[in-house]
Amino acid sequence: MEKTKKWRKQSMLIIGPPKIGKSEMMAQDGTLFLDCEGGLNHLACVKYPENRPFIDWDEMEAYVNQLVMMKQKGTFPSEINCVTVDTATRFTQLATDKTVEIYIGKLTKGDNVPEFKTIEEIPLGGDKGNPGWATRQNLIQGLVNKLKQLEVCLVFIGHLDHKKIKTDVNGTVVELDKTTISIGGQVGKFFVSDPDHVLNMVSINDGGIIKRTVRTIGTASMDAGSRGRCIPDKWQLDNPKSLKDEDLQDAAKANYTKLRSFFE
C-alpha cells in the first residue's frame, strides 16, 4: 500500500519526439488517459472520451469535475493510480480556445474589457500583464489543481520542440539549440516547472543501433529534472525485439515497470 501511495504522489511531464513511445509507456493497467488530441486508438488503454478526443475545454472540465466528485464521495475507482493527459500541447490549445470564447462573450455582453475587433487581437501572449495570459493561465492551473485532488500520479505527455536560446559560456554569449516542450511563454514554463519530474526521451545512434534513453537532468540545451533525485539522471529504455504488437507492448510494459520501481 505504501509503495502505491508513493507513486500516487508524483507528477510528471514526459516530452520527446513523435513515435518514441511516450504514450505507449504509460498505457498500462491502472492508467486513465484524458484524450485531448486523439491518436490513442492503437493502444489497449482506458481512456475518456472512448472513441474521440475532447471536443472543447468545457467537456474536459466537466469530466474532471465528475472525477473529483467521485473522489469526494469515495467512489473513485481504486484501481486507477495514474491519470495521463495526452497531450499538454492540445490541452493548452483547448484552454486558448476557451479564453477566446470568454473574451468574445464579454465583448458581446458589453462588459468593461478592451474592445478587440477580432479574435487575433485578444492578448494571449507571454506578458504577465495582459488579461488573455492571466485568464488562460488560471484555466490551466485550476484544472491541474483539480486533477491533483484525485491523489493519483499525474502525467502530461508533451510534444518536443527545438528552440534557439542565448546563454553565457565563460563570458561569451552563444546561441544554443534547446529541446523543450512545444508550448511557449509562461504556460510552457509552468509545464516544465510545476511537475515533480520532467522526463526527456531521446533516441541515440549507438554504432548503427537506435537506442532510446530518458534524461532527467537539465542542461543548457535540454529541459529535464527530478525533484528529490528519485529517478536516475539517465536510464536506457527497453527496445522491442520487433515491430510486432506483442513485442512493442512488452517493451512498453518493461519501461513502465522500471519507472514505477524508482518510487518503491
PDB file of C-alpha atoms in Angstrom:
ATOM      1  CA  MET A   1       0.000   0.000   0.000  1.00  0.00           C
ATOM      2  CA  GLU A   2       2.811   2.434   0.895  1.00  0.00           C
ATOM      3  CA  LYS A   3       4.507   1.843  -2.462  1.00  0.00           C
ATOM      4  CA  THR A   4       1.281   2.660  -4.301  1.00  0.00           C
ATOM      5  CA  LYS A   5       0.811   5.796  -2.222  1.00  0.00           C
ATOM      6  CA  LYS A   6       4.321   6.991  -3.067  1.00  0.00           C
ATOM      7  CA  TRP A   7       3.669   6.517  -6.799  1.00  0.00           C
ATOM      8  CA  ARG A   8       0.344   8.334  -6.450  1.00  0.00           C
ATOM      9  CA  LYS A   9       2.090  11.415  -5.069  1.00  0.00           C
ATOM     10  CA  GLN A  10       4.131  12.031  -8.223  1.00  0.00           C
ATOM     11  CA  SER A  11       3.536  14.459 -11.090  1.00  0.00           C
ATOM     12  CA  MET A  12       5.445  14.249 -14.366  1.00  0.00           C
ATOM     13  CA  LEU A  13       5.940  15.795 -17.762  1.00  0.00           C
ATOM     14  CA  ILE A  14       7.171  13.380 -20.430  1.00  0.00           C
ATOM     15  CA  ILE A  15       8.476  15.042 -23.586  1.00  0.00           C
ATOM     16  CA  GLY A  16      10.097  13.561 -26.653  1.00  0.00           C
ATOM     17  CA  PRO A  17       9.892  13.349 -30.442  1.00  0.00           C
ATOM     18  CA  PRO A  18       6.885  11.736 -32.151  1.00  0.00           C
ATOM     19  CA  LYS A  19       6.545   7.934 -32.024  1.00  0.00           C
ATOM     20  CA  ILE A  20       9.329   7.441 -29.484  1.00  0.00           C
ATOM     21  CA  GLY A  21       6.965   5.655 -27.084  1.00  0.00           C
ATOM     22  CA  LYS A  22       5.752   8.265 -24.576  1.00  0.00           C
ATOM     23  CA  SER A  23       2.077   7.264 -24.583  1.00  0.00           C
ATOM     24  CA  GLU A  24       2.889   3.582 -25.067  1.00  0.00           C
ATOM     25  CA  MET A  25       4.934   3.531 -21.864  1.00  0.00           C
ATOM     26  CA  MET A  26       2.044   4.930 -19.823  1.00  0.00           C
ATOM     27  CA  ALA A  27      -0.661   2.726 -21.411  1.00  0.00           C
ATOM     28  CA  GLN A  28      -0.607   0.157 -18.605  1.00  0.00           C
ATOM     29  CA  ASP A  29      -3.025  -1.217 -16.032  1.00  0.00           C
ATOM     30  CA  GLY A  30      -4.098   1.459 -13.582  1.00  0.00           C
ATOM     31  CA  THR A  31      -3.743   4.393 -16.011  1.00  0.00           C
ATOM     32  CA  LEU A  32      -6.656   6.542 -17.180  1.00  0.00           C
ATOM     33  CA  PHE A  33      -5.936   8.673 -20.268  1.00  0.00           C
ATOM     34  CA  LEU A  34      -7.621  12.023 -20.802  1.00  0.00           C
ATOM     35  CA  ASP A  35      -7.567  12.144 -24.591  1.00  0.00           C
ATOM     36  CA  CYS A  36      -7.106  15.746 -25.718  1.00  0.00           C
ATOM     37  CA  GLU A  37      -5.551  15.065 -29.100  1.00  0.00           C
ATOM     38  CA  GLY A  38      -6.564  11.657 -30.436  1.00  0.00           C
ATOM     39  CA  GLY A  39      -4.103   9.082 -31.654  1.00  0.00           C
ATOM     40  CA  LEU A  40      -4.582   6.604 -28.814  1.00  0.00           C
ATOM     41  CA  ASN A  41      -6.814   4.139 -30.625  1.00  0.00           C
ATOM     42  CA  HIS A  42      -3.904   1.808 -31.350  1.00  0.00           C
ATOM     43  CA  LEU A  43      -3.297   1.353 -27.622  1.00  0.00           C
ATOM     44  CA  ALA A  44      -5.098  -1.071 -25.342  1.00  0.00           C
ATOM     45  CA  CYS A  45      -5.797   1.523 -22.668  1.00  0.00           C
ATOM     46  CA  VAL A  46      -8.583   3.039 -20.585  1.00  0.00           C
ATOM     47  CA  LYS A  47      -9.353   6.494 -21.913  1.00  0.00           C
ATOM     48  CA  TYR A  48     -12.012   9.153 -21.975  1.00  0.00           C
ATOM     49  CA  PRO A  49     -13.677  10.013 -24.266  1.00  0.00           C
ATOM     50  CA  GLU A  50     -13.706   6.439 -25.530  1.00  0.00           C
ATOM     51  CA  ASN A  51     -13.884   6.970 -29.297  1.00  0.00           C
ATOM     52  CA  ARG A  52     -12.653  10.523 -29.867  1.00  0.00           C
ATOM     53  CA  PRO A  53     -10.689  13.315 -28.174  1.00  0.00           C
ATOM     54  CA  PHE A  54     -12.326  16.027 -26.090  1.00  0.00           C
ATOM     55  CA  ILE A  55     -14.274  18.487 -28.218  1.00  0.00           C
ATOM     56  CA  ASP A  56     -13.541  21.536 -26.070  1.00  0.00           C
ATOM     57  CA  TRP A  57     -12.418  22.774 -22.674  1.00  0.00           C
ATOM     58  CA  ASP A  58     -15.924  22.688 -21.198  1.00  0.00           C
ATOM     59  CA  GLU A  59     -16.328  18.976 -21.945  1.00  0.00           C
ATOM     60  CA  MET A  60     -12.946  18.169 -20.426  1.00  0.00           C
ATOM     61  CA  GLU A  61     -13.562  20.284 -17.329  1.00  0.00           C
ATOM     62  CA  ALA A  62     -16.977  18.691 -16.810  1.00  0.00           C
ATOM     63  CA  TYR A  63     -15.416  15.212 -16.881  1.00  0.00           C
ATOM     64  CA  VAL A  64     -12.648  16.198 -14.456  1.00  0.00           C
ATOM     65  CA  ASN A  65     -15.304  17.666 -12.140  1.00  0.00           C
ATOM     66  CA  GLN A  66     -17.065  14.292 -12.257  1.00  0.00           C
ATOM     67  CA  LEU A  67     -13.863  12.529 -11.255  1.00  0.00           C
ATOM     68  CA  VAL A  68     -13.282  14.948  -8.376  1.00  0.00           C
ATOM     69  CA  MET A  69     -16.864  14.449  -7.157  1.00  0.00           C
ATOM     70  CA  MET A  70     -16.353  10.677  -7.248  1.00  0.00           C
ATOM     71  CA  LYS A  71     -13.171  11.118  -5.210  1.00  0.00           C
ATOM     72  CA  GLN A  72     -15.004  13.195  -2.627  1.00  0.00           C
ATOM     73  CA  LYS A  73     -17.785  10.621  -2.363  1.00  0.00           C
ATOM     74  CA  GLY A  74     -15.333   7.732  -2.099  1.00  0.00           C
ATOM     75  CA  THR A  75     -16.467   6.164  -5.378  1.00  0.00           C
ATOM     76  CA  PHE A  76     -13.370   6.927  -7.457  1.00  0.00           C
ATOM     77  CA  PRO A  77     -12.051   3.591  -8.811  1.00  0.00           C
ATOM     78  CA  SER A  78      -9.263   2.413  -6.507  1.00  0.00           C
ATOM     79  CA  GLU A  79      -7.554   0.567  -9.370  1.00  0.00           C
ATOM     80  CA  ILE A  80      -6.781   3.876 -11.113  1.00  0.00           C
ATOM     81  CA  ASN A  81      -3.434   5.095  -9.781  1.00  0.00           C
ATOM     82  CA  CYS A  82      -2.382   7.341 -12.681  1.00  0.00           C
ATOM     83  CA  VAL A  83      -4.084   9.937 -14.891  1.00  0.00           C
ATOM     84  CA  THR A  84      -2.250  10.790 -18.107  1.00  0.00           C
ATOM     85  CA  VAL A  85      -3.176  13.880 -20.127  1.00  0.00           C
ATOM     86  CA  ASP A  86      -2.302  13.375 -23.790  1.00  0.00           C
ATOM     87  CA  THR A  87      -1.143  15.897 -24.843  1.00  0.00           C
ATOM     88  CA  ALA A  88      -0.164  19.047 -22.914  1.00  0.00           C
ATOM     89  CA  THR A  89       0.057  20.847 -26.253  1.00  0.00           C
ATOM     90  CA  ARG A  90      -3.566  20.185 -27.154  1.00  0.00           C
ATOM     91  CA  PHE A  91      -4.617  20.748 -23.523  1.00  0.00           C
ATOM     92  CA  THR A  92      -3.156  24.255 -23.844  1.00  0.00           C
ATOM     93  CA  GLN A  93      -4.894  24.828 -27.189  1.00  0.00           C
ATOM     94  CA  LEU A  94      -8.258  23.951 -25.634  1.00  0.00           C
ATOM     95  CA  ALA A  95      -7.526  26.474 -22.869  1.00  0.00           C
ATOM     96  CA  THR A  96      -6.633  29.071 -25.503  1.00  0.00           C
ATOM     97  CA  ASP A  97      -9.890  28.443 -27.368  1.00  0.00           C
ATOM     98  CA  LYS A  98     -11.818  28.790 -24.103  1.00  0.00           C
ATOM     99  CA  THR A  99     -10.049  32.058 -23.319  1.00  0.00           C
ATOM    100  CA  VAL A 100     -11.016  33.422 -26.732  1.00  0.00           C
ATOM    101  CA  GLU A 101     -14.616  32.308 -26.098  1.00  0.00           C
ATOM    102  CA  ILE A 102     -14.635  34.096 -22.732  1.00  0.00           C
ATOM    103  CA  TYR A 103     -13.399  37.341 -24.237  1.00  0.00           C
ATOM    104  CA  ILE A 104     -15.770  37.209 -27.187  1.00  0.00           C
ATOM    105  CA  GLY A 105     -18.601  36.639 -24.686  1.00  0.00           C
ATOM    106  CA  LYS A 106     -17.536  39.650 -22.663  1.00  0.00           C
ATOM    107  CA  LEU A 107     -17.392  41.788 -25.778  1.00  0.00           C
ATOM    108  CA  THR A 108     -20.866  40.666 -26.795  1.00  0.00           C
ATOM    109  CA  LYS A 109     -22.293  41.461 -23.359  1.00  0.00           C
ATOM    110  CA  GLY A 110     -20.634  44.848 -23.334  1.00  0.00           C
ATOM    111  CA  ASP A 111     -18.560  44.255 -20.198  1.00  0.00           C
ATOM    112  CA  ASN A 112     -15.750  46.633 -19.368  1.00  0.00           C
ATOM    113  CA  VAL A 113     -12.992  44.921 -21.357  1.00  0.00           C
ATOM    114  CA  PRO A 114     -10.709  46.164 -24.116  1.00  0.00           C
ATOM    115  CA  GLU A 115     -12.578  46.473 -27.381  1.00  0.00           C
ATOM    116  CA  PHE A 116     -10.873  43.842 -29.513  1.00  0.00           C
ATOM    117  CA  LYS A 117     -12.144  43.823 -33.063  1.00  0.00           C
ATOM    118  CA  THR A 118     -11.047  40.307 -33.985  1.00  0.00           C
ATOM    119  CA  ILE A 119     -10.072  37.083 -32.218  1.00  0.00           C
ATOM    120  CA  GLU A 120      -6.472  37.631 -33.282  1.00  0.00           C
ATOM    121  CA  GLU A 121      -6.321  40.868 -31.256  1.00  0.00           C
ATOM    122  CA  ILE A 122      -7.141  39.176 -27.952  1.00  0.00           C
ATOM    123  CA  PRO A 123      -3.880  39.167 -25.939  1.00  0.00           C
ATOM    124  CA  LEU A 124      -2.744  35.593 -25.360  1.00  0.00           C
ATOM    125  CA  GLY A 125       0.992  36.063 -25.313  1.00  0.00           C
ATOM    126  CA  GLY A 126       3.557  35.597 -22.565  1.00  0.00           C
ATOM    127  CA  ASP A 127       3.283  39.020 -20.909  1.00  0.00           C
ATOM    128  CA  LYS A 128       2.073  38.544 -17.322  1.00  0.00           C
ATOM    129  CA  GLY A 129       0.349  41.911 -17.511  1.00  0.00           C
ATOM    130  CA  ASN A 130      -2.100  41.079 -20.271  1.00  0.00           C
ATOM    131  CA  PRO A 131      -5.565  39.723 -19.426  1.00  0.00           C
ATOM    132  CA  GLY A 132      -5.520  36.935 -22.012  1.00  0.00           C
ATOM    133  CA  TRP A 133      -2.446  35.367 -20.463  1.00  0.00           C
ATOM    134  CA  ALA A 134      -3.898  35.576 -16.944  1.00  0.00           C
ATOM    135  CA  THR A 135      -7.204  34.021 -17.984  1.00  0.00           C
ATOM    136  CA  ARG A 136      -5.601  31.113 -19.822  1.00  0.00           C
ATOM    137  CA  GLN A 137      -3.088  30.542 -17.022  1.00  0.00           C
ATOM    138  CA  ASN A 138      -5.905  30.451 -14.451  1.00  0.00           C
ATOM    139  CA  LEU A 139      -7.850  27.924 -16.530  1.00  0.00           C
ATOM    140  CA  ILE A 140      -4.846  25.609 -16.828  1.00  0.00           C
ATOM    141  CA  GLN A 141      -3.714  25.982 -13.205  1.00  0.00           C
ATOM    142  CA  GLY A 142      -7.268  25.465 -11.962  1.00  0.00           C
ATOM    143  CA  LEU A 143      -7.815  22.216 -13.853  1.00  0.00           C
ATOM    144  CA  VAL A 144      -4.378  20.876 -12.926  1.00  0.00           C
ATOM    145  CA  ASN A 145      -5.189  21.558  -9.261  1.00  0.00           C
ATOM    146  CA  LYS A 146      -8.450  19.638  -9.629  1.00  0.00           C
ATOM    147  CA  LEU A 147      -6.602  16.685 -11.136  1.00  0.00           C
ATOM    148  CA  LYS A 148      -4.193  16.725  -8.182  1.00  0.00           C
ATOM    149  CA  GLN A 149      -7.176  16.270  -5.853  1.00  0.00           C
ATOM    150  CA  LEU A 150      -7.572  12.758  -7.276  1.00  0.00           C
ATOM    151  CA  GLU A 151      -4.393  11.722  -5.422  1.00  0.00           C
ATOM    152  CA  VAL A 152      -3.012   9.753  -8.352  1.00  0.00           C
ATOM    153  CA  CYS A 153       0.211  10.052 -10.312  1.00  0.00           C
ATOM    154  CA  LEU A 154      -0.455  12.915 -12.752  1.00  0.00           C
ATOM    155  CA  VAL A 155       1.345  12.702 -16.098  1.00  0.00           C
ATOM    156  CA  PHE A 156       1.339  15.133 -19.018  1.00  0.00           C
ATOM    157  CA  ILE A 157       2.607  13.965 -22.396  1.00  0.00           C
ATOM    158  CA  GLY A 158       4.243  16.784 -24.338  1.00  0.00           C
ATOM    159  CA  HIS A 159       5.461  17.350 -27.873  1.00  0.00           C
ATOM    160  CA  LEU A 160       9.118  18.246 -28.234  1.00  0.00           C
ATOM    161  CA  ASP A 161      10.382  21.476 -29.747  1.00  0.00           C
ATOM    162  CA  HIS A 162      13.834  22.837 -30.535  1.00  0.00           C
ATOM    163  CA  LYS A 163      14.240  26.466 -29.566  1.00  0.00           C
ATOM    164  CA  LYS A 164      17.148  28.825 -30.082  1.00  0.00           C
ATOM    165  CA  ILE A 165      18.341  30.338 -26.803  1.00  0.00           C
ATOM    166  CA  LYS A 166      21.215  32.606 -25.898  1.00  0.00           C
ATOM    167  CA  THR A 167      23.382  31.757 -22.899  1.00  0.00           C
ATOM    168  CA  ASP A 168      26.681  32.835 -21.361  1.00  0.00           C
ATOM    169  CA  VAL A 169      29.577  30.395 -21.691  1.00  0.00           C
ATOM    170  CA  ASN A 170      32.771  31.581 -19.996  1.00  0.00           C
ATOM    171  CA  GLY A 171      31.857  35.198 -20.567  1.00  0.00           C
ATOM    172  CA  THR A 172      30.840  34.696 -24.185  1.00  0.00           C
ATOM    173  CA  VAL A 173      27.220  34.806 -25.313  1.00  0.00           C
ATOM    174  CA  VAL A 174      26.484  31.811 -27.531  1.00  0.00           C
ATOM    175  CA  GLU A 175      23.322  30.546 -29.217  1.00  0.00           C
ATOM    176  CA  LEU A 176      22.218  27.015 -28.387  1.00  0.00           C
ATOM    177  CA  ASP A 177      19.547  24.676 -29.712  1.00  0.00           C
ATOM    178  CA  LYS A 178      17.429  23.702 -26.677  1.00  0.00           C
ATOM    179  CA  THR A 179      14.983  20.782 -26.559  1.00  0.00           C
ATOM    180  CA  THR A 180      11.898  21.610 -24.508  1.00  0.00           C
ATOM    181  CA  ILE A 181       8.112  21.351 -24.579  1.00  0.00           C
ATOM    182  CA  SER A 182       6.430  22.771 -27.686  1.00  0.00           C
ATOM    183  CA  ILE A 183       4.485  25.376 -25.685  1.00  0.00           C
ATOM    184  CA  GLY A 184       5.815  28.884 -25.450  1.00  0.00           C
ATOM    185  CA  GLY A 185       5.600  31.674 -22.912  1.00  0.00           C
ATOM    186  CA  GLN A 186       4.610  31.370 -19.284  1.00  0.00           C
ATOM    187  CA  VAL A 187       2.401  28.326 -19.918  1.00  0.00           C
ATOM    188  CA  GLY A 188       5.361  26.401 -21.283  1.00  0.00           C
ATOM    189  CA  LYS A 189       7.397  27.406 -18.239  1.00  0.00           C
ATOM    190  CA  PHE A 190       4.552  26.210 -15.998  1.00  0.00           C
ATOM    191  CA  PHE A 191       4.519  22.740 -17.571  1.00  0.00           C
ATOM    192  CA  VAL A 192       8.291  22.465 -17.088  1.00  0.00           C
ATOM    193  CA  SER A 193       8.424  23.848 -13.524  1.00  0.00           C
ATOM    194  CA  ASP A 194       5.204  22.544 -11.908  1.00  0.00           C
ATOM    195  CA  PRO A 195       5.685  18.732 -12.168  1.00  0.00           C
ATOM    196  CA  ASP A 196       7.948  16.856  -9.781  1.00  0.00           C
ATOM    197  CA  HIS A 197       9.751  15.230 -12.705  1.00  0.00           C
ATOM    198  CA  VAL A 198      10.465  16.198 -16.316  1.00  0.00           C
ATOM    199  CA  LEU A 199      11.466  13.188 -18.413  1.00  0.00           C
ATOM    200  CA  ASN A 200      13.104  13.969 -21.746  1.00  0.00           C
ATOM    201  CA  MET A 201      13.030  10.915 -24.031  1.00  0.00           C
ATOM    202  CA  VAL A 202      15.716  10.923 -26.700  1.00  0.00           C
ATOM    203  CA  SER A 203      16.962   8.461 -29.292  1.00  0.00           C
ATOM    204  CA  ILE A 204      20.667   7.954 -29.916  1.00  0.00           C
ATOM    205  CA  ASN A 205      22.586   6.105 -32.603  1.00  0.00           C
ATOM    206  CA  ASP A 206      24.916   3.642 -30.895  1.00  0.00           C
ATOM    207  CA  GLY A 207      27.051   2.011 -33.556  1.00  0.00           C
ATOM    208  CA  GLY A 208      24.193   1.893 -36.022  1.00  0.00           C
ATOM    209  CA  ILE A 209      21.693   0.700 -33.406  1.00  0.00           C
ATOM    210  CA  ILE A 210      18.988   3.180 -32.392  1.00  0.00           C
ATOM    211  CA  LYS A 211      18.556   3.245 -28.627  1.00  0.00           C
ATOM    212  CA  ARG A 212      16.036   5.215 -26.608  1.00  0.00           C
ATOM    213  CA  THR A 213      17.144   6.946 -23.434  1.00  0.00           C
ATOM    214  CA  VAL A 214      15.407   9.009 -20.752  1.00  0.00           C
ATOM    215  CA  ARG A 215      17.251  12.042 -19.409  1.00  0.00           C
ATOM    216  CA  THR A 216      16.200  13.558 -16.086  1.00  0.00           C
ATOM    217  CA  ILE A 217      18.903  16.146 -15.510  1.00  0.00           C
ATOM    218  CA  GLY A 218      18.553  19.518 -17.158  1.00  0.00           C
ATOM    219  CA  THR A 219      21.295  21.183 -19.147  1.00  0.00           C
ATOM    220  CA  ALA A 220      21.664  24.406 -21.102  1.00  0.00           C
ATOM    221  CA  SER A 221      20.383  22.539 -24.161  1.00  0.00           C
ATOM    222  CA  MET A 222      17.740  20.280 -22.571  1.00  0.00           C
ATOM    223  CA  ASP A 223      14.788  20.677 -20.199  1.00  0.00           C
ATOM    224  CA  ALA A 224      14.677  17.816 -17.698  1.00  0.00           C
ATOM    225  CA  GLY A 225      14.726  17.290 -13.952  1.00  0.00           C
ATOM    226  CA  SER A 226      13.693  15.193 -10.948  1.00  0.00           C
ATOM    227  CA  ARG A 227      12.829  16.546  -7.513  1.00  0.00           C
ATOM    228  CA  GLY A 228      14.437  14.522  -4.775  1.00  0.00           C
ATOM    229  CA  ARG A 229      16.603  12.766  -7.373  1.00  0.00           C
ATOM    230  CA  CYS A 230      14.169   9.822  -7.350  1.00  0.00           C
ATOM    231  CA  ILE A 231      14.939   8.969 -10.961  1.00  0.00           C
ATOM    232  CA  PRO A 232      18.467   8.371 -12.318  1.00  0.00           C
ATOM    233  CA  ASP A 233      19.980  11.143 -14.416  1.00  0.00           C
ATOM    234  CA  LYS A 234      19.895   8.785 -17.405  1.00  0.00           C
ATOM    235  CA  TRP A 235      18.331   5.379 -17.975  1.00  0.00           C
ATOM    236  CA  GLN A 236      18.040   3.371 -21.155  1.00  0.00           C
ATOM    237  CA  LEU A 237      14.633   2.245 -22.333  1.00  0.00           C
ATOM    238  CA  ASP A 238      13.981  -1.315 -23.405  1.00  0.00           C
ATOM    239  CA  ASN A 239      13.677  -1.609 -27.170  1.00  0.00           C
ATOM    240  CA  PRO A 240      11.183  -4.013 -28.778  1.00  0.00           C
ATOM    241  CA  LYS A 241      12.600  -7.155 -30.332  1.00  0.00           C
ATOM    242  CA  SER A 242      10.487  -6.499 -33.428  1.00  0.00           C
ATOM    243  CA  LEU A 243       7.672  -4.274 -34.633  1.00  0.00           C
ATOM    244  CA  LYS A 244       5.064  -6.879 -33.744  1.00  0.00           C
ATOM    245  CA  ASP A 245       2.347  -5.594 -31.403  1.00  0.00           C
ATOM    246  CA  GLU A 246       3.213  -8.037 -28.627  1.00  0.00           C
ATOM    247  CA  ASP A 247       6.901  -7.063 -28.706  1.00  0.00           C
ATOM    248  CA  LEU A 248       6.047  -3.356 -28.663  1.00  0.00           C
ATOM    249  CA  GLN A 249       3.717  -3.898 -25.695  1.00  0.00           C
ATOM    250  CA  ASP A 250       6.307  -5.963 -23.815  1.00  0.00           C
ATOM    251  CA  ALA A 251       8.932  -3.230 -24.193  1.00  0.00           C
ATOM    252  CA  ALA A 252       6.480  -0.510 -23.121  1.00  0.00           C
ATOM    253  CA  LYS A 253       5.448  -2.516 -20.057  1.00  0.00           C
ATOM    254  CA  ALA A 254       9.080  -3.119 -19.088  1.00  0.00           C
ATOM    255  CA  ASN A 255       9.788   0.617 -19.313  1.00  0.00           C
ATOM    256  CA  TYR A 256       6.704   1.465 -17.237  1.00  0.00           C
ATOM    257  CA  THR A 257       7.699  -1.119 -14.612  1.00  0.00           C
ATOM    258  CA  LYS A 258      11.156   0.444 -14.471  1.00  0.00           C
ATOM    259  CA  LEU A 259       9.661   3.900 -13.969  1.00  0.00           C
ATOM    260  CA  ARG A 260       7.424   2.647 -11.159  1.00  0.00           C
ATOM    261  CA  SER A 261      10.381   0.924  -9.488  1.00  0.00           C
ATOM    262  CA  PHE A 262      12.065   4.273  -8.824  1.00  0.00           C
ATOM    263  CA  PHE A 263       9.325   5.040  -6.294  1.00  0.00           C
ATOM    264  CA  GLU A 264       9.393   1.761  -4.406  1.00  0.00           C
TER     265      GLU A 264
END
